[in-house]
Tab-separated table of C-alpha atoms and ligand atoms in Angstrom:
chain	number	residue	atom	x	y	z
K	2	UNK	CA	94.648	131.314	101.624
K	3	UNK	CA	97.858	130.494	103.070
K	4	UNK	CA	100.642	133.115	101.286
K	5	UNK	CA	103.599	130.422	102.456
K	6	UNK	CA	103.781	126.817	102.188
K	7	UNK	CA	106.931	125.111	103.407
K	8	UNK	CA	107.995	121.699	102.774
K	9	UNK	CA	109.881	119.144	104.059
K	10	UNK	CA	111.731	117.095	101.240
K	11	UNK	CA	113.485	113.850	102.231
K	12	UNK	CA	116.388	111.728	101.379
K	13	UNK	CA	116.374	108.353	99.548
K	14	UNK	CA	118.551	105.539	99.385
K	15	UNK	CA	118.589	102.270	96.980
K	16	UNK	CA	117.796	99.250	99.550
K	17	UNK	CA	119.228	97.736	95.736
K	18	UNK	CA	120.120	98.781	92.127
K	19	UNK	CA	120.297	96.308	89.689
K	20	UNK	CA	121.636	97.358	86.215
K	21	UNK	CA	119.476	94.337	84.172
K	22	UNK	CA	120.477	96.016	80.328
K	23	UNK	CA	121.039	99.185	77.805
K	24	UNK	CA	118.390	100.075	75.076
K	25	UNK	CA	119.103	100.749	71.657
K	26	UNK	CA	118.383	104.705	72.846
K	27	UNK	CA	120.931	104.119	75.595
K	28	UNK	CA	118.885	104.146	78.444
K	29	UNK	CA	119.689	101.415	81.101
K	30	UNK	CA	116.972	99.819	82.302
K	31	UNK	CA	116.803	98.789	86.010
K	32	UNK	CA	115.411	96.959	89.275
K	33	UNK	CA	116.130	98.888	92.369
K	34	UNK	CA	114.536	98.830	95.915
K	35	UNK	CA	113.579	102.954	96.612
K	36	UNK	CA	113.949	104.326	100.181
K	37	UNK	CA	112.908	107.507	101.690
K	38	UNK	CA	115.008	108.516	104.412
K	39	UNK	CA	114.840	111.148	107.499
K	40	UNK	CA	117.389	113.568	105.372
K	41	UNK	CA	115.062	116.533	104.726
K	42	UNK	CA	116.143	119.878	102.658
K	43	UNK	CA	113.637	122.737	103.019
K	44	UNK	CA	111.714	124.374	100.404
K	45	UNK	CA	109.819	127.450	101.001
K	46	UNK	CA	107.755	128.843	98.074
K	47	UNK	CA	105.989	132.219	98.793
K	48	UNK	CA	103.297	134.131	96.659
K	49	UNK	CA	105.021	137.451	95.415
K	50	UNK	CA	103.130	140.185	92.904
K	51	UNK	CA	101.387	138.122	89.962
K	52	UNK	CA	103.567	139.901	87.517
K	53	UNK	CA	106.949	139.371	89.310
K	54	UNK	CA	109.319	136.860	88.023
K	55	UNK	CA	110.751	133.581	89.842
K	56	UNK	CA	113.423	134.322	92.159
K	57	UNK	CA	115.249	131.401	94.046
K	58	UNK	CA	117.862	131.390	96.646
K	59	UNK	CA	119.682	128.675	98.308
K	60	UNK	CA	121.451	128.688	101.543
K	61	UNK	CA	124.604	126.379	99.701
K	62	UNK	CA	126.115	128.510	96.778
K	63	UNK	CA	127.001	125.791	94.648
K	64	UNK	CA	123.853	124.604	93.861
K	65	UNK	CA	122.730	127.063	91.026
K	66	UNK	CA	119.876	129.488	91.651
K	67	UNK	CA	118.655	129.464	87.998
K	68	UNK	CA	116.609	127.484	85.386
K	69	UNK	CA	119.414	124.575	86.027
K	70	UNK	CA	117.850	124.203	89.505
K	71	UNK	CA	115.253	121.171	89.520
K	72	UNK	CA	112.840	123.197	91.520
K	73	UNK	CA	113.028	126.351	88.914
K	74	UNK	CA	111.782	123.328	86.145
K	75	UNK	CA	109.314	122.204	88.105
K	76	UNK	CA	108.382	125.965	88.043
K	77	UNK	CA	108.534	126.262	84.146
K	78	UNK	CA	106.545	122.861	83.909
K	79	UNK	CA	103.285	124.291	86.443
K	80	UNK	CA	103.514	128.154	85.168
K	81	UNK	CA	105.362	128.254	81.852
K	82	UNK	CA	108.714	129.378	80.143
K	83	UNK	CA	108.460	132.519	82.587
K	84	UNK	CA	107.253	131.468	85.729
K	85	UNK	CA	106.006	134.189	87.379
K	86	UNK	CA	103.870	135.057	90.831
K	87	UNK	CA	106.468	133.169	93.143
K	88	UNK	CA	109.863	132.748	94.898
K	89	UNK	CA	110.978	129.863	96.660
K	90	UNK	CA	114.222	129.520	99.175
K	91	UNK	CA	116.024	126.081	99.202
K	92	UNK	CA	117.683	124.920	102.440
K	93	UNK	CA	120.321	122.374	101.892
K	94	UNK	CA	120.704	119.749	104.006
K	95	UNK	CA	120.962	116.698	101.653
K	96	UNK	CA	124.481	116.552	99.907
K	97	UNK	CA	124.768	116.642	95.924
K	98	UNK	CA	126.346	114.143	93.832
K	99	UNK	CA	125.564	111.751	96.509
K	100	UNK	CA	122.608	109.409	95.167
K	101	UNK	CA	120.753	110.626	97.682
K	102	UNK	CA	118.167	112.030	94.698
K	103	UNK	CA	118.369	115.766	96.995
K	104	UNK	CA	117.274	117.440	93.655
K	105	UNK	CA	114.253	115.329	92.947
K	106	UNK	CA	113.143	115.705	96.177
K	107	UNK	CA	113.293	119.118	95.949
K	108	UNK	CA	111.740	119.047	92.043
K	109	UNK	CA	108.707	117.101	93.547
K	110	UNK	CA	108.560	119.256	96.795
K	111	UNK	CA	108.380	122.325	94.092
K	112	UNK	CA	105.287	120.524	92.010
K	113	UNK	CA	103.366	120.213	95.150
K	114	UNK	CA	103.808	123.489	96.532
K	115	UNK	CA	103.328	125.924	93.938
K	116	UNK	CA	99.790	123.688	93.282
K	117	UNK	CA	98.908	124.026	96.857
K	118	UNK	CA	100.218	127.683	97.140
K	119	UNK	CA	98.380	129.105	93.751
K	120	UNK	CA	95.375	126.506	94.073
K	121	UNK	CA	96.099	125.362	90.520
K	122	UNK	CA	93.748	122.925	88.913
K	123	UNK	CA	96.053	120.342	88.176
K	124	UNK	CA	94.939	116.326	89.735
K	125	UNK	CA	97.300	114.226	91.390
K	126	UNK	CA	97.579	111.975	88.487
K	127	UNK	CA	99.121	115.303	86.308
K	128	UNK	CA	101.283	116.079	89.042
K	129	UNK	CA	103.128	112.448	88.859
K	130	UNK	CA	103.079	113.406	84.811
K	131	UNK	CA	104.985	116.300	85.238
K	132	UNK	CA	106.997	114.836	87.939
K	133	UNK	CA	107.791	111.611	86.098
K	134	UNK	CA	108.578	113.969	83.301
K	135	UNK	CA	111.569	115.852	85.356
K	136	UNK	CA	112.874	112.464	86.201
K	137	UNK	CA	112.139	108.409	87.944
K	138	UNK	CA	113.465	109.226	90.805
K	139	UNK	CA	111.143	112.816	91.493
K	140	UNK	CA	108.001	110.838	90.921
K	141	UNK	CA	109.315	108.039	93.750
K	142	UNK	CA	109.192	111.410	96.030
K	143	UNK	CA	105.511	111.932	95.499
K	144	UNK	CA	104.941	108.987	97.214
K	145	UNK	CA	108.241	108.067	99.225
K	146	UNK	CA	108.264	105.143	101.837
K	147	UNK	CA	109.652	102.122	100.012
K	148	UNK	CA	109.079	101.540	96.156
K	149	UNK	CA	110.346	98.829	93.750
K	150	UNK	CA	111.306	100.631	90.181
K	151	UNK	CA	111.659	98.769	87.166
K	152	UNK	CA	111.959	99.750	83.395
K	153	UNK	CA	114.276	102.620	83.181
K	154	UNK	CA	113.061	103.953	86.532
K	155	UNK	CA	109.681	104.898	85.634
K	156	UNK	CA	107.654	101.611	86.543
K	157	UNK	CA	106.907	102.274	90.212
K	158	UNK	CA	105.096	99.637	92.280
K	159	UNK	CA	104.876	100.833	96.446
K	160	UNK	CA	105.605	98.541	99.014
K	161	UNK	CA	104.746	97.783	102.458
K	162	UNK	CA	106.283	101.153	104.855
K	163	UNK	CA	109.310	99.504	106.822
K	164	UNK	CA	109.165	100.276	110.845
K	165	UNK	CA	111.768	103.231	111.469
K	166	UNK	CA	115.258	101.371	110.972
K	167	UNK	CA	118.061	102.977	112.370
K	168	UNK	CA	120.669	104.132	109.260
K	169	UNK	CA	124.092	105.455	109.487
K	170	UNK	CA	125.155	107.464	106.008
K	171	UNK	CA	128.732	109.068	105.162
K	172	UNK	CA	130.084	110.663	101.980
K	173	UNK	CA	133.648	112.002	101.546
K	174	UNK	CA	134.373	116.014	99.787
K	175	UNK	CA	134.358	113.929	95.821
K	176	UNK	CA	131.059	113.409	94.478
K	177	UNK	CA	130.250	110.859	91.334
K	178	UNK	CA	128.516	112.308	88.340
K	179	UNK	CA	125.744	109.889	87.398
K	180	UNK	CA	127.011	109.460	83.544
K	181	UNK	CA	130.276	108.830	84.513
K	182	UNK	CA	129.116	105.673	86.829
K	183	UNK	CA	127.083	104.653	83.835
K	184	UNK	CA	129.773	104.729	81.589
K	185	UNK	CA	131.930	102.436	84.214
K	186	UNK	CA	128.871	99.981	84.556
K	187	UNK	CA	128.905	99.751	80.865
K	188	UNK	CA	132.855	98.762	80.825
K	189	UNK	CA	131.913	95.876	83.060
K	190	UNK	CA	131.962	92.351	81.031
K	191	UNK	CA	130.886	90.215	83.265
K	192	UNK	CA	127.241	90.243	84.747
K	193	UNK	CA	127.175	91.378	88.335
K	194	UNK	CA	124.946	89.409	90.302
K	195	UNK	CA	121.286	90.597	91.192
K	196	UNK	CA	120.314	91.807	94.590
K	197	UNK	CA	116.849	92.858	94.302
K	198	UNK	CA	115.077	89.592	94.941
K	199	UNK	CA	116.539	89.086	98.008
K	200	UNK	CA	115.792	92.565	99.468
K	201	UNK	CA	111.931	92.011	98.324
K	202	UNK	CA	112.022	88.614	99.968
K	203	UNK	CA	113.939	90.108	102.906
K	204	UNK	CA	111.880	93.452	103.187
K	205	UNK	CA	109.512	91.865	106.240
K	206	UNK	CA	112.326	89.705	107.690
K	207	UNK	CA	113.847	92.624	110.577
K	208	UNK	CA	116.338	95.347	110.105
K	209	UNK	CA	119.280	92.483	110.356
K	210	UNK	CA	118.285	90.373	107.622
K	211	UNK	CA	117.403	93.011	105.449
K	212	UNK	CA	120.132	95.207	105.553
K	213	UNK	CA	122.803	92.268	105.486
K	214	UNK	CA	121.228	91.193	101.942
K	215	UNK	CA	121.460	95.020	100.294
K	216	UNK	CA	123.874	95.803	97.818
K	217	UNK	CA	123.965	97.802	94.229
K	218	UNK	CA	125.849	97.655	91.117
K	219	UNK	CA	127.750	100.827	91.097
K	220	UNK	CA	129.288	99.439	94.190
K	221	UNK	CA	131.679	97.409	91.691
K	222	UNK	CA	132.761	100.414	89.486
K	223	UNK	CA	133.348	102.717	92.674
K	224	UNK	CA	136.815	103.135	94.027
K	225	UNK	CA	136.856	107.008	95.590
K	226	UNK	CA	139.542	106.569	98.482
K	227	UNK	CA	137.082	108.251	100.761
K	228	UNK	CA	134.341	105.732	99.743
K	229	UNK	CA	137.110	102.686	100.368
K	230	UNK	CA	137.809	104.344	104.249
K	231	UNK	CA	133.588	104.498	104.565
K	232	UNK	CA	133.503	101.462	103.534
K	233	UNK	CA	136.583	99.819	105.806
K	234	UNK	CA	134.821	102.290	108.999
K	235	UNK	CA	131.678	100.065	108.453
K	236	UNK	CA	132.981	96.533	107.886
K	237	UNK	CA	135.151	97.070	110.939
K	238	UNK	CA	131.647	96.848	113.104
K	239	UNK	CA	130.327	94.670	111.321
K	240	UNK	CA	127.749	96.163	109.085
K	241	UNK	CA	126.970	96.241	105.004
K	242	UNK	CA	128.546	98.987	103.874
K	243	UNK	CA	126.544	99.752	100.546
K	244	UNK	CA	126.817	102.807	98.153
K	245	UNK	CA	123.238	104.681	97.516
K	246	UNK	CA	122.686	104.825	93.780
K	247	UNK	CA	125.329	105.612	92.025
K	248	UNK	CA	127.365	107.240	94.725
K	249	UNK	CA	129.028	108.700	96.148
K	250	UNK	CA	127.258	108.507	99.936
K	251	UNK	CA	127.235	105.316	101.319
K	252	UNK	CA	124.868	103.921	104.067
K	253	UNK	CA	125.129	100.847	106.512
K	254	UNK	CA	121.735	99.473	108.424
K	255	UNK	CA	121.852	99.124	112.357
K	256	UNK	CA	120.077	97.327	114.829
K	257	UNK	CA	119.578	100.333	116.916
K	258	UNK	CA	120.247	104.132	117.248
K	259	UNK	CA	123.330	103.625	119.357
K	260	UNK	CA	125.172	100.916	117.013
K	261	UNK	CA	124.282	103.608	114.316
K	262	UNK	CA	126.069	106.595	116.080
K	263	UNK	CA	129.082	104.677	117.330
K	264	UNK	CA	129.543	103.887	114.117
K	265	UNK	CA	129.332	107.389	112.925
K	266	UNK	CA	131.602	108.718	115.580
K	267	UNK	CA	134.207	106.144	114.125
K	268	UNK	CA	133.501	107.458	110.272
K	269	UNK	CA	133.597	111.361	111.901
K	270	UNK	CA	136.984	109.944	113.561
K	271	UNK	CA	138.601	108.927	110.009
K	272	UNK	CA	138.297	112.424	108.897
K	273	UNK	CA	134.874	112.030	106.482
K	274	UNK	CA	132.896	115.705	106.061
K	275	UNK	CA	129.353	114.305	106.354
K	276	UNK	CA	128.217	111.767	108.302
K	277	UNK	CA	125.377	111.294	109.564
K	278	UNK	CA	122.481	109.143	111.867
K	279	UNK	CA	118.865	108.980	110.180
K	280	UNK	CA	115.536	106.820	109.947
K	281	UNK	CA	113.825	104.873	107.140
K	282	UNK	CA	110.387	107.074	106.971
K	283	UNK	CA	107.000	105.833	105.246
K	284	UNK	CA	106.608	108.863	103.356
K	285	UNK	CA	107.328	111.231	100.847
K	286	UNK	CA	107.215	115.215	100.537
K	287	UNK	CA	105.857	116.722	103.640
K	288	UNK	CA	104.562	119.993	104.083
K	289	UNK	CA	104.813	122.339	106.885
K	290	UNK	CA	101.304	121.046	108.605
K	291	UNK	CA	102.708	117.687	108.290
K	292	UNK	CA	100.020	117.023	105.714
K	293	UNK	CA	101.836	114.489	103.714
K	294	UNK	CA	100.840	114.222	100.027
K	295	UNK	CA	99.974	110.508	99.031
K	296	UNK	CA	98.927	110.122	94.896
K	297	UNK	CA	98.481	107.025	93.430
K	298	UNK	CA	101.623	106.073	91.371
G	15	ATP	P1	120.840	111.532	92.311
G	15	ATP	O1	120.663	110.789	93.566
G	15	ATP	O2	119.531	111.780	91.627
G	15	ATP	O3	121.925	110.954	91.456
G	15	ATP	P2	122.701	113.541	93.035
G	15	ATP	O4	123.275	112.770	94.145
G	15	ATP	O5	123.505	113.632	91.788
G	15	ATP	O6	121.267	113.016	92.737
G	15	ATP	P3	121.580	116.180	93.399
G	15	ATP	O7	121.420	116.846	94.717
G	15	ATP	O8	120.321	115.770	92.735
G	15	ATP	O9	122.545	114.971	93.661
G	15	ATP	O10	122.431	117.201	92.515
G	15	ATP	C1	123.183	116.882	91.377
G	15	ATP	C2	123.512	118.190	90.625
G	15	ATP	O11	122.287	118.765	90.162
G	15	ATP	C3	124.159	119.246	91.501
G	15	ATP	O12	125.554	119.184	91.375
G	15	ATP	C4	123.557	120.575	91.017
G	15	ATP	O13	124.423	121.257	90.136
G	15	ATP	C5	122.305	120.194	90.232
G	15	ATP	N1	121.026	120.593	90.879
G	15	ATP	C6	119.907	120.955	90.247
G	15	ATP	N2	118.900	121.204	91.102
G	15	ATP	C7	119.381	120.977	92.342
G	15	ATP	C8	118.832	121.051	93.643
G	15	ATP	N3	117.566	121.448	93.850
G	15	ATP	N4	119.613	120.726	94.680
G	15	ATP	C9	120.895	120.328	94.479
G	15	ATP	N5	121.467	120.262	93.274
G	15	ATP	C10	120.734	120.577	92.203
């Protein structure tokens, strides 16, 4: 049995996020357009002594190494209050408070790799309970590729893969804390117009049509400085400059690869600290044979 297994956990963006309510409970329910992207962190779990405890490092020290991680719960949720038997390493590459769901990814890439690692009798079908459990958007990573969520995130339907579209994505040093964004969506009194119908209707229409139709909610509450310049970079050639969840990275479909790196030369140019060129992918978690793991959701 393999005593490593390395994964590959990807990116997503929202092609759309419509806010459609609030429940008595204070959830907001949703309609949003998933999209797994070629943005991977890496997520090495090992097999250590059966009686050692979890250890977990990270290559990017302000993402916590402890039972606040999302890959130490998905630990706690597969092996107990004390998981023990394992340690995993975390390579950053997917930035935080970005709505680029980096944590769920990881969370999911955890769930699948400490069951393939230890051989633990758990069926697909328990692994997207647990992962639904830790959170909407680390269930969509199970799968990956292009999903339409409903409810409050947890009603996932998957869609027909998109071909690789070309994707430029930028996010300045200030991050957005999800609650925050949700409390600005709630201060909104008038109802911002839906853009989920027109993605779905758009989704087989070319990279053009589609990406010129994208749009979210938060994008109305959102006025970082840095987001504004992303935003002016993007309209300047031309493109959609939409924010991916609920910020504070921002993304802009191409036609091609080169529109997409002009384009992030020019956001590079006004001074932003990550930008960068990526893909639309079909999939979700992948792990270091390039197995990719596919349950129904
Ligand atoms: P989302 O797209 O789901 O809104 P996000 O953009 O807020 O995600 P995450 O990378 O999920 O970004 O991280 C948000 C916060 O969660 C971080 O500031 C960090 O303290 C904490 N966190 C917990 N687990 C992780 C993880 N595996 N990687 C990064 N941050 C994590």
């Amino acid at each position: 049995m393999n005593e490593t297994v390395i994964l590959q956990t990807p990116a997503k963006i929202n092609l759309s996020l419509d806010i459609t309510g609030k429940l008595p409970n204070g959830y907001h329910t949703l309609r949003s357009v998933f999209q797994a992207v070629g943005i991977y962190d890496t997520l090495t779990v090992t097999k250590t002594a059966p009686e050692q405890p979890l250890t977990l490092t990270c290559n990017d020290a302000a993402v916590p190494c402890d039972a606040r991680n999302l890959v130490w719960k998905a630990a706690v949720r597969l092996l107990g209050e004390n998981p023990c038997g394992i340690s995993m390493h975390l390579e950053k590459r997917i930035p935080s408070q970005a709505g680029m769901g980096g944590g769920s990814s990881d969370c999911a890439a955890a769930l699948v790799g400490i069951r393939k690692l230890l051989a633990l009798p758990v069926t697909d079908a328990a692994l997207h309970a647990h992962a639904a459990a830790l959170g909407a958007d680390c269930a969509f990573f199970l799968r990956g590729g292009t999903v339409l969520a409903e409810g409050i995130g947890e009603q996932l339907t998957p869609l027909a893969p998109l071909p690789p579209y070309p994707l430029v994505i930028a996010k300045g040093s200030e991050g957005i804390s999800t609650p925050e964004a949700y409390r600005r969506i709630d201060a909104v009194s008038e109802p911002l117009p839906p853009d989920t119908d027109h993605v779905l209707e758009n989704l087989s229409r070319g990279a053009e049509a589609l990406f010129s139709v994208c749009g979210c909610h938060f994008d109305a509450v959102t006025d970082l400085p840095e987001v504004d310049t992303i935003r002016r970079v993007i309209r300047e050639r031309g493109l959609n400059p939409v924010l991916s969840g609920s910020g504070a990275a921002v993304y802009a479909g191409c036609a091609d690869m080169e529109q997409a790196e002009r384009c992030a030369d020019a956001l590079r140019a006004a001074g932003l600290p990550f930008v960068t060129v990526c893909e639309t992918v079909p999939d979700g978690i992948r792990c270091a044979d390039l197995s990719i793991i596919h349950p129904e959701i």
